[in-house]
Amino acid sequence: MTPSRRRWPRGVAPVLVLAATSLSLPAHPATAQDDSLWPDREEIERFLKKAEITQRQEIGTGVTKPERLTLERDEIVRQACFKRIDVKQQDSWRSEIAAYELDKLLGLGMVPPTVQRTVGGRKGCLQLWVTGTTMEAFEGTLPDLEGWRDQVSVMWLFDDLIANCDRHLNNALVSPEGRLILIDNSKTFRCDEYLRNDLNARGTGTHARFWGVAFDESRERYPTRYPPKLIERLRGVTDKEIKKAIKRYVWGWRALLVVTRRELILERVDSMGAGALRGDSSLALFSLPE
């Protein structure tokens, strides 16, 4: 099962997203107007929590020592990644779930469904498996560079919200449809009272690769733009809703700082003016809560 070859920017890789019940690619590729990659995420969450684990395999990469699990229920087979590391305030499976819950609250659909589960007597997180080549390994050009940059803009904003210190080129995947998927969110919810990316990022080599341009040490920022619905949603959610979404996994001062960073993000967007919003964006990531 090999995807057709596409041309992506240097360092960007196509991946297979194993979200269908048969672990196969969709018959018809999604378009830019499709909703979340996981429109049935509530059903997937139930599956991850209840399905029988039929196989466990150490992945063998990463300091978090994750495992790849095969799960079966009602003749449905899916795979998932189990992570149990829990170094408080530094690297934790709890942060993976909190990142997913905030993704849901904002309606992004960029973090794969992730739940809490006990495996082999150890608590941890179980995330729907996504697989393929990462951005680090692929060379090419994007078919829709502006659409890709819209997604990268949202990624940087989200990482500012969750204080992610670990968004490197192996922690972001691309679906066969060119959708950005955010994995490995365990090093998040740090005690940051500032925005790590300042929304439109800094001119590092990694940021240049995400943006699809050659690294230029004199570059300081990128012309990021955001779908108005996202900014409206970020402005409209209450402090109580944010805290409720993450309260089982992020506590105390770190939870309060999420609210603080939300306000900093909104202030930064406002300071960027009308150019920060892209009303004509084809980006359709959002499946907002009712």
PDB file of C-alpha atoms in Angstrom:
ATOM      1  CA  MET A   1       0.000   0.000   0.000  1.00  0.00           C
ATOM      2  CA  THR A   2       2.139   2.823  -1.322  1.00  0.00           C
ATOM      3  CA  PRO A   3       0.820   6.373  -1.768  1.00  0.00           C
ATOM      4  CA  SER A   4       1.285   8.107  -5.101  1.00  0.00           C
ATOM      5  CA  ARG A   5       4.386  10.232  -5.101  1.00  0.00           C
ATOM      6  CA  ARG A   6       3.893  13.951  -4.520  1.00  0.00           C
ATOM      7  CA  ARG A   7       6.232  16.890  -4.544  1.00  0.00           C
ATOM      8  CA  TRP A   8       6.713  18.540  -1.169  1.00  0.00           C
ATOM      9  CA  PRO A   9       9.141  21.139   0.180  1.00  0.00           C
ATOM     10  CA  ARG A  10      12.568  19.965   1.250  1.00  0.00           C
ATOM     11  CA  GLY A  11      12.180  18.051   4.494  1.00  0.00           C
ATOM     12  CA  VAL A  12       8.429  17.346   4.144  1.00  0.00           C
ATOM     13  CA  ALA A  13       7.157  13.791   3.878  1.00  0.00           C
ATOM     14  CA  PRO A  14       3.838  12.202   2.914  1.00  0.00           C
ATOM     15  CA  VAL A  15       2.427   9.786   5.469  1.00  0.00           C
ATOM     16  CA  LEU A  16      -0.263   7.166   5.693  1.00  0.00           C
ATOM     17  CA  VAL A  17      -2.896   7.968   8.305  1.00  0.00           C
ATOM     18  CA  LEU A  18      -4.256   4.754   9.775  1.00  0.00           C
ATOM     19  CA  ALA A  19      -7.590   6.044  10.997  1.00  0.00           C
ATOM     20  CA  ALA A  20      -9.984   3.918   8.959  1.00  0.00           C
ATOM     21  CA  THR A  21     -11.476   0.829  10.577  1.00  0.00           C
ATOM     22  CA  SER A  22      -9.598  -1.467   8.194  1.00  0.00           C
ATOM     23  CA  LEU A  23      -6.296   0.409   8.539  1.00  0.00           C
ATOM     24  CA  SER A  24      -6.430   1.340   4.859  1.00  0.00           C
ATOM     25  CA  LEU A  25      -6.254   4.573   2.937  1.00  0.00           C
ATOM     26  CA  PRO A  26      -9.551   6.292   2.065  1.00  0.00           C
ATOM     27  CA  ALA A  27     -10.933   5.424  -1.338  1.00  0.00           C
ATOM     28  CA  HIS A  28     -11.094   9.099  -2.300  1.00  0.00           C
ATOM     29  CA  PRO A  29      -8.522  11.594  -1.030  1.00  0.00           C
ATOM     30  CA  ALA A  30      -9.891  14.370   1.139  1.00  0.00           C
ATOM     31  CA  THR A  31     -10.097  17.907  -0.219  1.00  0.00           C
ATOM     32  CA  ALA A  32      -9.166  21.163   1.442  1.00  0.00           C
ATOM     33  CA  GLN A  33     -12.802  21.598   2.434  1.00  0.00           C
ATOM     34  CA  ASP A  34     -13.020  18.347   4.393  1.00  0.00           C
ATOM     35  CA  ASP A  35     -13.548  18.513   8.148  1.00  0.00           C
ATOM     36  CA  SER A  36     -11.290  16.932  10.728  1.00  0.00           C
ATOM     37  CA  LEU A  37      -9.276  13.897   9.745  1.00  0.00           C
ATOM     38  CA  TRP A  38     -11.125  12.213  12.608  1.00  0.00           C
ATOM     39  CA  PRO A  39     -14.806  13.220  12.288  1.00  0.00           C
ATOM     40  CA  ASP A  40     -15.695  10.043  14.218  1.00  0.00           C
ATOM     41  CA  ARG A  41     -13.253  10.812  17.023  1.00  0.00           C
ATOM     42  CA  GLU A  42     -15.750  10.055  19.800  1.00  0.00           C
ATOM     43  CA  GLU A  43     -16.141   6.539  18.439  1.00  0.00           C
ATOM     44  CA  ILE A  44     -12.355   6.250  18.116  1.00  0.00           C
ATOM     45  CA  GLU A  45     -11.939   7.374  21.723  1.00  0.00           C
ATOM     46  CA  ARG A  46     -14.333   4.649  22.891  1.00  0.00           C
ATOM     47  CA  PHE A  47     -12.469   2.104  20.802  1.00  0.00           C
ATOM     48  CA  LEU A  48      -9.097   3.096  22.263  1.00  0.00           C
ATOM     49  CA  LYS A  49     -10.490   2.792  25.795  1.00  0.00           C
ATOM     50  CA  LYS A  50     -12.373  -0.498  25.393  1.00  0.00           C
ATOM     51  CA  ALA A  51     -10.821  -2.564  22.596  1.00  0.00           C
ATOM     52  CA  GLU A  52      -8.883  -5.711  23.397  1.00  0.00           C
ATOM     53  CA  ILE A  53      -5.114  -5.419  23.087  1.00  0.00           C
ATOM     54  CA  THR A  54      -3.974  -8.302  20.900  1.00  0.00           C
ATOM     55  CA  GLN A  55      -0.355  -7.335  20.324  1.00  0.00           C
ATOM     56  CA  ARG A  56       2.306  -5.132  21.938  1.00  0.00           C
ATOM     57  CA  GLN A  57       5.552  -4.110  20.288  1.00  0.00           C
ATOM     58  CA  GLU A  58       8.277  -1.779  21.501  1.00  0.00           C
ATOM     59  CA  ILE A  59       8.840   0.893  18.896  1.00  0.00           C
ATOM     60  CA  GLY A  60      12.501   1.215  19.802  1.00  0.00           C
ATOM     61  CA  THR A  61      12.816   4.926  19.128  1.00  0.00           C
ATOM     62  CA  GLY A  62      12.431   7.970  21.314  1.00  0.00           C
ATOM     63  CA  VAL A  63      13.348   8.615  24.919  1.00  0.00           C
ATOM     64  CA  THR A  64       9.750   8.037  26.001  1.00  0.00           C
ATOM     65  CA  LYS A  65       9.995   4.302  25.100  1.00  0.00           C
ATOM     66  CA  PRO A  66       6.570   4.093  23.431  1.00  0.00           C
ATOM     67  CA  GLU A  67       4.863   0.896  22.339  1.00  0.00           C
ATOM     68  CA  ARG A  68       2.813   0.120  19.250  1.00  0.00           C
ATOM     69  CA  LEU A  69      -0.368  -1.749  20.145  1.00  0.00           C
ATOM     70  CA  THR A  70      -2.826  -3.629  17.979  1.00  0.00           C
ATOM     71  CA  LEU A  71      -6.424  -3.429  19.198  1.00  0.00           C
ATOM     72  CA  GLU A  72      -9.535  -5.323  18.131  1.00  0.00           C
ATOM     73  CA  ARG A  73     -13.224  -4.869  18.900  1.00  0.00           C
ATOM     74  CA  ASP A  74     -16.330  -5.948  17.009  1.00  0.00           C
ATOM     75  CA  GLU A  75     -14.189  -7.126  14.082  1.00  0.00           C
ATOM     76  CA  ILE A  76     -12.543  -3.698  13.849  1.00  0.00           C
ATOM     77  CA  VAL A  77      -8.746  -3.529  14.020  1.00  0.00           C
ATOM     78  CA  ARG A  78      -6.779  -0.380  14.738  1.00  0.00           C
ATOM     79  CA  GLN A  79      -3.301   0.419  15.960  1.00  0.00           C
ATOM     80  CA  ALA A  80      -2.266   2.899  18.620  1.00  0.00           C
ATOM     81  CA  CYS A  81       0.809   4.293  20.352  1.00  0.00           C
ATOM     82  CA  PHE A  82       1.048   3.764  24.115  1.00  0.00           C
ATOM     83  CA  LYS A  83       3.236   6.148  26.087  1.00  0.00           C
ATOM     84  CA  ARG A  84       3.740   5.920  29.867  1.00  0.00           C
ATOM     85  CA  ILE A  85       6.577   8.364  30.628  1.00  0.00           C
ATOM     86  CA  ASP A  86       5.687  10.728  33.470  1.00  0.00           C
ATOM     87  CA  VAL A  87       8.454  13.127  34.438  1.00  0.00           C
ATOM     88  CA  LYS A  88       6.485  15.869  36.132  1.00  0.00           C
ATOM     89  CA  GLN A  89       6.582  19.286  34.469  1.00  0.00           C
ATOM     90  CA  GLN A  90       9.029  17.994  31.873  1.00  0.00           C
ATOM     91  CA  ASP A  91       7.785  15.019  29.863  1.00  0.00           C
ATOM     92  CA  SER A  92       4.476  13.280  30.545  1.00  0.00           C
ATOM     93  CA  TRP A  93       1.798  11.172  28.934  1.00  0.00           C
ATOM     94  CA  ARG A  94      -0.704  13.399  30.719  1.00  0.00           C
ATOM     95  CA  SER A  95       0.353  16.331  28.547  1.00  0.00           C
ATOM     96  CA  GLU A  96      -0.409  14.295  25.429  1.00  0.00           C
ATOM     97  CA  ILE A  97      -4.046  13.977  26.484  1.00  0.00           C
ATOM     98  CA  ALA A  98      -4.286  17.603  27.573  1.00  0.00           C
ATOM     99  CA  ALA A  99      -3.002  18.722  24.160  1.00  0.00           C
ATOM    100  CA  TYR A 100      -5.654  16.590  22.466  1.00  0.00           C
ATOM    101  CA  GLU A 101      -8.398  17.982  24.707  1.00  0.00           C
ATOM    102  CA  LEU A 102      -7.400  21.558  23.883  1.00  0.00           C
ATOM    103  CA  ASP A 103      -7.266  20.634  20.188  1.00  0.00           C
ATOM    104  CA  LYS A 104     -10.864  19.423  20.544  1.00  0.00           C
ATOM    105  CA  LEU A 105     -11.944  22.539  22.431  1.00  0.00           C
ATOM    106  CA  LEU A 106     -10.631  24.745  19.628  1.00  0.00           C
ATOM    107  CA  GLY A 107     -11.841  22.420  16.888  1.00  0.00           C
ATOM    108  CA  LEU A 108      -8.450  22.007  15.214  1.00  0.00           C
ATOM    109  CA  GLY A 109      -8.460  18.317  14.354  1.00  0.00           C
ATOM    110  CA  MET A 110      -4.647  18.274  14.175  1.00  0.00           C
ATOM    111  CA  VAL A 111      -3.828  16.061  17.191  1.00  0.00           C
ATOM    112  CA  PRO A 112      -4.840  12.403  16.758  1.00  0.00           C
ATOM    113  CA  PRO A 113      -7.442  11.016  19.208  1.00  0.00           C
ATOM    114  CA  THR A 114      -5.708  10.335  22.536  1.00  0.00           C
ATOM    115  CA  VAL A 115      -7.101   8.773  25.717  1.00  0.00           C
ATOM    116  CA  GLN A 116      -5.954   7.545  29.108  1.00  0.00           C
ATOM    117  CA  ARG A 117      -5.580   3.802  29.525  1.00  0.00           C
ATOM    118  CA  THR A 118      -3.796   1.313  31.765  1.00  0.00           C
ATOM    119  CA  VAL A 119      -1.672  -1.223  29.887  1.00  0.00           C
ATOM    120  CA  GLY A 120       0.303  -3.913  31.666  1.00  0.00           C
ATOM    121  CA  GLY A 121      -0.508  -2.334  35.018  1.00  0.00           C
ATOM    122  CA  ARG A 122       0.903   1.074  33.987  1.00  0.00           C
ATOM    123  CA  LYS A 123      -1.135   4.206  33.382  1.00  0.00           C
ATOM    124  CA  GLY A 124      -0.414   6.097  30.207  1.00  0.00           C
ATOM    125  CA  CYS A 125      -1.895   7.603  27.064  1.00  0.00           C
ATOM    126  CA  LEU A 126      -3.080   5.720  24.022  1.00  0.00           C
ATOM    127  CA  GLN A 127      -3.063   7.646  20.738  1.00  0.00           C
ATOM    128  CA  LEU A 128      -4.428   6.556  17.379  1.00  0.00           C
ATOM    129  CA  TRP A 129      -1.475   5.405  15.296  1.00  0.00           C
ATOM    130  CA  VAL A 130      -0.310   7.565  12.416  1.00  0.00           C
ATOM    131  CA  THR A 131       2.645   6.388  10.407  1.00  0.00           C
ATOM    132  CA  GLY A 132       4.841   7.265   7.455  1.00  0.00           C
ATOM    133  CA  THR A 133       7.814   9.398   6.562  1.00  0.00           C
ATOM    134  CA  THR A 134       8.310  12.547   8.586  1.00  0.00           C
ATOM    135  CA  MET A 135       9.075  16.019   7.304  1.00  0.00           C
ATOM    136  CA  GLU A 136      12.715  15.448   8.144  1.00  0.00           C
ATOM    137  CA  ALA A 137      13.201  12.812   5.452  1.00  0.00           C
ATOM    138  CA  PHE A 138      11.447  14.045   2.299  1.00  0.00           C
ATOM    139  CA  GLU A 139      12.472  16.413  -0.494  1.00  0.00           C
ATOM    140  CA  GLY A 140      10.123  18.047  -2.970  1.00  0.00           C
ATOM    141  CA  THR A 141       7.677  20.947  -3.387  1.00  0.00           C
ATOM    142  CA  LEU A 142       4.185  21.485  -2.006  1.00  0.00           C
ATOM    143  CA  PRO A 143       1.234  21.491  -4.416  1.00  0.00           C
ATOM    144  CA  ASP A 144      -0.439  24.190  -2.256  1.00  0.00           C
ATOM    145  CA  LEU A 145       2.236  26.172  -0.475  1.00  0.00           C
ATOM    146  CA  GLU A 146      -0.105  28.857   0.872  1.00  0.00           C
ATOM    147  CA  GLY A 147      -2.493  26.257   2.253  1.00  0.00           C
ATOM    148  CA  TRP A 148       0.429  24.489   3.910  1.00  0.00           C
ATOM    149  CA  ARG A 149       1.613  27.733   5.479  1.00  0.00           C
ATOM    150  CA  ASP A 150      -1.860  28.338   6.877  1.00  0.00           C
ATOM    151  CA  GLN A 151      -1.544  25.037   8.708  1.00  0.00           C
ATOM    152  CA  VAL A 152       1.955  25.839   9.943  1.00  0.00           C
ATOM    153  CA  SER A 153       0.656  29.177  11.242  1.00  0.00           C
ATOM    154  CA  VAL A 154      -1.999  27.358  13.251  1.00  0.00           C
ATOM    155  CA  MET A 155       0.597  24.864  14.504  1.00  0.00           C
ATOM    156  CA  TRP A 156       2.844  27.639  15.826  1.00  0.00           C
ATOM    157  CA  LEU A 157      -0.132  29.310  17.526  1.00  0.00           C
ATOM    158  CA  PHE A 158      -1.203  26.034  19.138  1.00  0.00           C
ATOM    159  CA  ASP A 159       2.343  25.307  20.295  1.00  0.00           C
ATOM    160  CA  ASP A 160       2.462  28.760  21.873  1.00  0.00           C
ATOM    161  CA  LEU A 161      -0.755  27.971  23.735  1.00  0.00           C
ATOM    162  CA  ILE A 162       0.474  24.628  25.088  1.00  0.00           C
ATOM    163  CA  ALA A 163       4.076  25.826  25.626  1.00  0.00           C
ATOM    164  CA  ASN A 164       5.571  23.112  23.455  1.00  0.00           C
ATOM    165  CA  CYS A 165       9.373  23.017  23.570  1.00  0.00           C
ATOM    166  CA  ASP A 166       9.733  20.020  21.233  1.00  0.00           C
ATOM    167  CA  ARG A 167       8.127  20.686  17.831  1.00  0.00           C
ATOM    168  CA  HIS A 168      10.953  19.460  15.626  1.00  0.00           C
ATOM    169  CA  LEU A 169      10.671  18.004  12.123  1.00  0.00           C
ATOM    170  CA  ASN A 170      10.040  14.466  13.381  1.00  0.00           C
ATOM    171  CA  ASN A 171       7.108  15.542  15.560  1.00  0.00           C
ATOM    172  CA  ALA A 172       4.917  16.753  12.701  1.00  0.00           C
ATOM    173  CA  LEU A 173       3.524  14.525   9.969  1.00  0.00           C
ATOM    174  CA  VAL A 174       1.745  15.130   6.686  1.00  0.00           C
ATOM    175  CA  SER A 175      -1.248  13.087   5.563  1.00  0.00           C
ATOM    176  CA  PRO A 176      -1.574  11.942   1.933  1.00  0.00           C
ATOM    177  CA  GLU A 177      -3.961  14.900   1.491  1.00  0.00           C
ATOM    178  CA  GLY A 178      -1.389  17.400   2.704  1.00  0.00           C
ATOM    179  CA  ARG A 179      -2.846  17.812   6.181  1.00  0.00           C
ATOM    180  CA  LEU A 180      -0.533  18.617   9.088  1.00  0.00           C
ATOM    181  CA  ILE A 181      -0.694  16.180  12.023  1.00  0.00           C
ATOM    182  CA  LEU A 182       0.811  17.038  15.396  1.00  0.00           C
ATOM    183  CA  ILE A 183       2.282  14.103  17.334  1.00  0.00           C
ATOM    184  CA  ASP A 184       4.594  13.710  20.351  1.00  0.00           C
ATOM    185  CA  ASN A 185       3.104  16.435  22.530  1.00  0.00           C
ATOM    186  CA  SER A 186       4.458  15.138  25.843  1.00  0.00           C
ATOM    187  CA  LYS A 187       6.904  18.007  26.393  1.00  0.00           C
ATOM    188  CA  THR A 188       4.236  20.648  26.697  1.00  0.00           C
ATOM    189  CA  PHE A 189       2.458  22.774  29.318  1.00  0.00           C
ATOM    190  CA  ARG A 190       5.721  24.196  30.596  1.00  0.00           C
ATOM    191  CA  CYS A 191       5.840  27.063  33.091  1.00  0.00           C
ATOM    192  CA  ASP A 192       6.184  29.672  30.341  1.00  0.00           C
ATOM    193  CA  GLU A 193       4.792  33.159  30.794  1.00  0.00           C
ATOM    194  CA  TYR A 194       5.716  34.067  27.222  1.00  0.00           C
ATOM    195  CA  LEU A 195       5.086  32.773  23.699  1.00  0.00           C
ATOM    196  CA  ARG A 196       7.880  30.519  22.469  1.00  0.00           C
ATOM    197  CA  ASN A 197       7.133  31.224  18.788  1.00  0.00           C
ATOM    198  CA  ASP A 198       5.789  34.760  19.235  1.00  0.00           C
ATOM    199  CA  LEU A 199       3.079  33.417  16.865  1.00  0.00           C
ATOM    200  CA  ASN A 200       4.956  33.987  13.619  1.00  0.00           C
ATOM    201  CA  ALA A 201       8.047  32.224  14.859  1.00  0.00           C
ATOM    202  CA  ARG A 202      11.704  33.009  14.740  1.00  0.00           C
ATOM    203  CA  GLY A 203      14.110  32.533  11.898  1.00  0.00           C
ATOM    204  CA  THR A 204      15.588  29.188  12.902  1.00  0.00           C
ATOM    205  CA  GLY A 205      16.469  26.454  10.453  1.00  0.00           C
ATOM    206  CA  THR A 206      13.592  24.313  11.695  1.00  0.00           C
ATOM    207  CA  HIS A 207      11.086  27.123  11.237  1.00  0.00           C
ATOM    208  CA  ALA A 208      12.409  27.751   7.733  1.00  0.00           C
ATOM    209  CA  ARG A 209      11.886  24.094   6.838  1.00  0.00           C
ATOM    210  CA  PHE A 210       8.330  24.225   8.137  1.00  0.00           C
ATOM    211  CA  TRP A 211       7.686  27.356   6.083  1.00  0.00           C
ATOM    212  CA  GLY A 212       9.140  25.782   2.951  1.00  0.00           C
ATOM    213  CA  VAL A 213      11.984  28.247   2.375  1.00  0.00           C
ATOM    214  CA  ALA A 214      15.752  28.137   2.539  1.00  0.00           C
ATOM    215  CA  PHE A 215      17.234  29.147   5.861  1.00  0.00           C
ATOM    216  CA  ASP A 216      18.263  32.803   6.010  1.00  0.00           C
ATOM    217  CA  GLU A 217      19.915  33.865   9.245  1.00  0.00           C
ATOM    218  CA  SER A 218      18.738  37.447   8.715  1.00  0.00           C
ATOM    219  CA  ARG A 219      15.054  36.418   8.667  1.00  0.00           C
ATOM    220  CA  GLU A 220      13.249  37.099  11.909  1.00  0.00           C
ATOM    221  CA  ARG A 221       9.573  36.452  11.127  1.00  0.00           C
ATOM    222  CA  TYR A 222       7.140  34.868   8.704  1.00  0.00           C
ATOM    223  CA  PRO A 223       3.867  36.354   7.375  1.00  0.00           C
ATOM    224  CA  THR A 224       1.578  34.039   9.320  1.00  0.00           C
ATOM    225  CA  ARG A 225      -2.202  34.308   8.924  1.00  0.00           C
ATOM    226  CA  TYR A 226      -5.032  32.626  10.793  1.00  0.00           C
ATOM    227  CA  PRO A 227      -8.568  31.543   9.900  1.00  0.00           C
ATOM    228  CA  PRO A 228     -10.969  34.015  11.553  1.00  0.00           C
ATOM    229  CA  LYS A 229     -13.014  31.127  13.015  1.00  0.00           C
ATOM    230  CA  LEU A 230     -10.016  29.967  15.018  1.00  0.00           C
ATOM    231  CA  ILE A 231      -9.364  33.402  16.481  1.00  0.00           C
ATOM    232  CA  GLU A 232     -13.066  33.842  17.237  1.00  0.00           C
ATOM    233  CA  ARG A 233     -13.116  30.499  19.008  1.00  0.00           C
ATOM    234  CA  LEU A 234      -9.935  31.259  20.948  1.00  0.00           C
ATOM    235  CA  ARG A 235     -11.427  34.584  22.005  1.00  0.00           C
ATOM    236  CA  GLY A 236     -14.790  33.068  22.863  1.00  0.00           C
ATOM    237  CA  VAL A 237     -13.815  30.129  25.066  1.00  0.00           C
ATOM    238  CA  THR A 238     -13.871  30.958  28.742  1.00  0.00           C
ATOM    239  CA  ASP A 239     -11.121  30.451  31.278  1.00  0.00           C
ATOM    240  CA  LYS A 240     -13.379  27.877  32.912  1.00  0.00           C
ATOM    241  CA  GLU A 241     -13.717  25.896  29.670  1.00  0.00           C
ATOM    242  CA  ILE A 242      -9.968  25.844  29.173  1.00  0.00           C
ATOM    243  CA  LYS A 243      -9.292  24.677  32.714  1.00  0.00           C
ATOM    244  CA  LYS A 244     -12.047  22.049  32.503  1.00  0.00           C
ATOM    245  CA  ALA A 245     -10.577  20.592  29.307  1.00  0.00           C
ATOM    246  CA  ILE A 246      -7.195  19.936  30.907  1.00  0.00           C
ATOM    247  CA  LYS A 247      -7.933  19.668  34.634  1.00  0.00           C
ATOM    248  CA  ARG A 248      -7.382  15.902  34.886  1.00  0.00           C
ATOM    249  CA  TYR A 249      -3.916  16.188  33.354  1.00  0.00           C
ATOM    250  CA  VAL A 250      -2.482  19.658  34.035  1.00  0.00           C
ATOM    251  CA  TRP A 251      -2.798  21.268  37.450  1.00  0.00           C
ATOM    252  CA  GLY A 252      -2.026  24.343  39.475  1.00  0.00           C
ATOM    253  CA  TRP A 253       0.181  27.064  38.109  1.00  0.00           C
ATOM    254  CA  ARG A 254       0.757  25.289  34.795  1.00  0.00           C
ATOM    255  CA  ALA A 255      -2.996  25.238  34.130  1.00  0.00           C
ATOM    256  CA  LEU A 256      -3.328  28.925  34.982  1.00  0.00           C
ATOM    257  CA  LEU A 257      -0.519  29.732  32.547  1.00  0.00           C
ATOM    258  CA  VAL A 258      -2.521  28.276  29.654  1.00  0.00           C
ATOM    259  CA  VAL A 259      -5.095  31.006  30.280  1.00  0.00           C
ATOM    260  CA  THR A 260      -2.313  33.592  30.497  1.00  0.00           C
ATOM    261  CA  ARG A 261      -0.810  32.470  27.182  1.00  0.00           C
ATOM    262  CA  ARG A 262      -4.244  32.565  25.535  1.00  0.00           C
ATOM    263  CA  GLU A 263      -4.473  36.255  26.431  1.00  0.00           C
ATOM    264  CA  LEU A 264      -0.941  36.889  25.160  1.00  0.00           C
ATOM    265  CA  ILE A 265      -1.821  35.200  21.864  1.00  0.00           C
ATOM    266  CA  LEU A 266      -4.908  37.339  21.392  1.00  0.00           C
ATOM    267  CA  GLU A 267      -2.965  40.500  22.211  1.00  0.00           C
ATOM    268  CA  ARG A 268      -0.299  39.480  19.683  1.00  0.00           C
ATOM    269  CA  VAL A 269      -2.885  38.764  16.970  1.00  0.00           C
ATOM    270  CA  ASP A 270      -4.543  42.135  17.593  1.00  0.00           C
ATOM    271  CA  SER A 271      -1.173  43.870  17.325  1.00  0.00           C
ATOM    272  CA  MET A 272      -0.617  42.237  13.924  1.00  0.00           C
ATOM    273  CA  GLY A 273      -3.704  43.977  12.528  1.00  0.00           C
ATOM    274  CA  ALA A 274      -6.183  42.831   9.884  1.00  0.00           C
ATOM    275  CA  GLY A 275      -3.391  41.148   7.943  1.00  0.00           C
ATOM    276  CA  ALA A 276      -3.232  38.435  10.607  1.00  0.00           C
ATOM    277  CA  LEU A 277      -6.589  37.028   9.442  1.00  0.00           C
ATOM    278  CA  ARG A 278      -7.040  35.215   6.176  1.00  0.00           C
ATOM    279  CA  GLY A 279     -10.709  35.310   5.250  1.00  0.00           C
ATOM    280  CA  ASP A 280     -10.079  33.604   1.917  1.00  0.00           C
ATOM    281  CA  SER A 281      -8.229  30.682   3.486  1.00  0.00           C
ATOM    282  CA  SER A 282      -9.107  27.249   2.114  1.00  0.00           C
ATOM    283  CA  LEU A 283      -7.989  25.760   5.407  1.00  0.00           C
ATOM    284  CA  ALA A 284     -10.880  23.808   6.912  1.00  0.00           C
ATOM    285  CA  LEU A 285      -9.522  22.235  10.058  1.00  0.00           C
ATOM    286  CA  PHE A 286     -12.304  23.233  12.307  1.00  0.00           C
ATOM    287  CA  SER A 287     -15.135  21.101  13.652  1.00  0.00           C
ATOM    288  CA  LEU A 288     -16.204  23.428  16.437  1.00  0.00           C
ATOM    289  CA  PRO A 289     -18.128  22.098  19.431  1.00  0.00           C
ATOM    290  CA  GLU A 290     -21.863  22.756  19.406  1.00  0.00           C
TER     291      GLU A 290
END
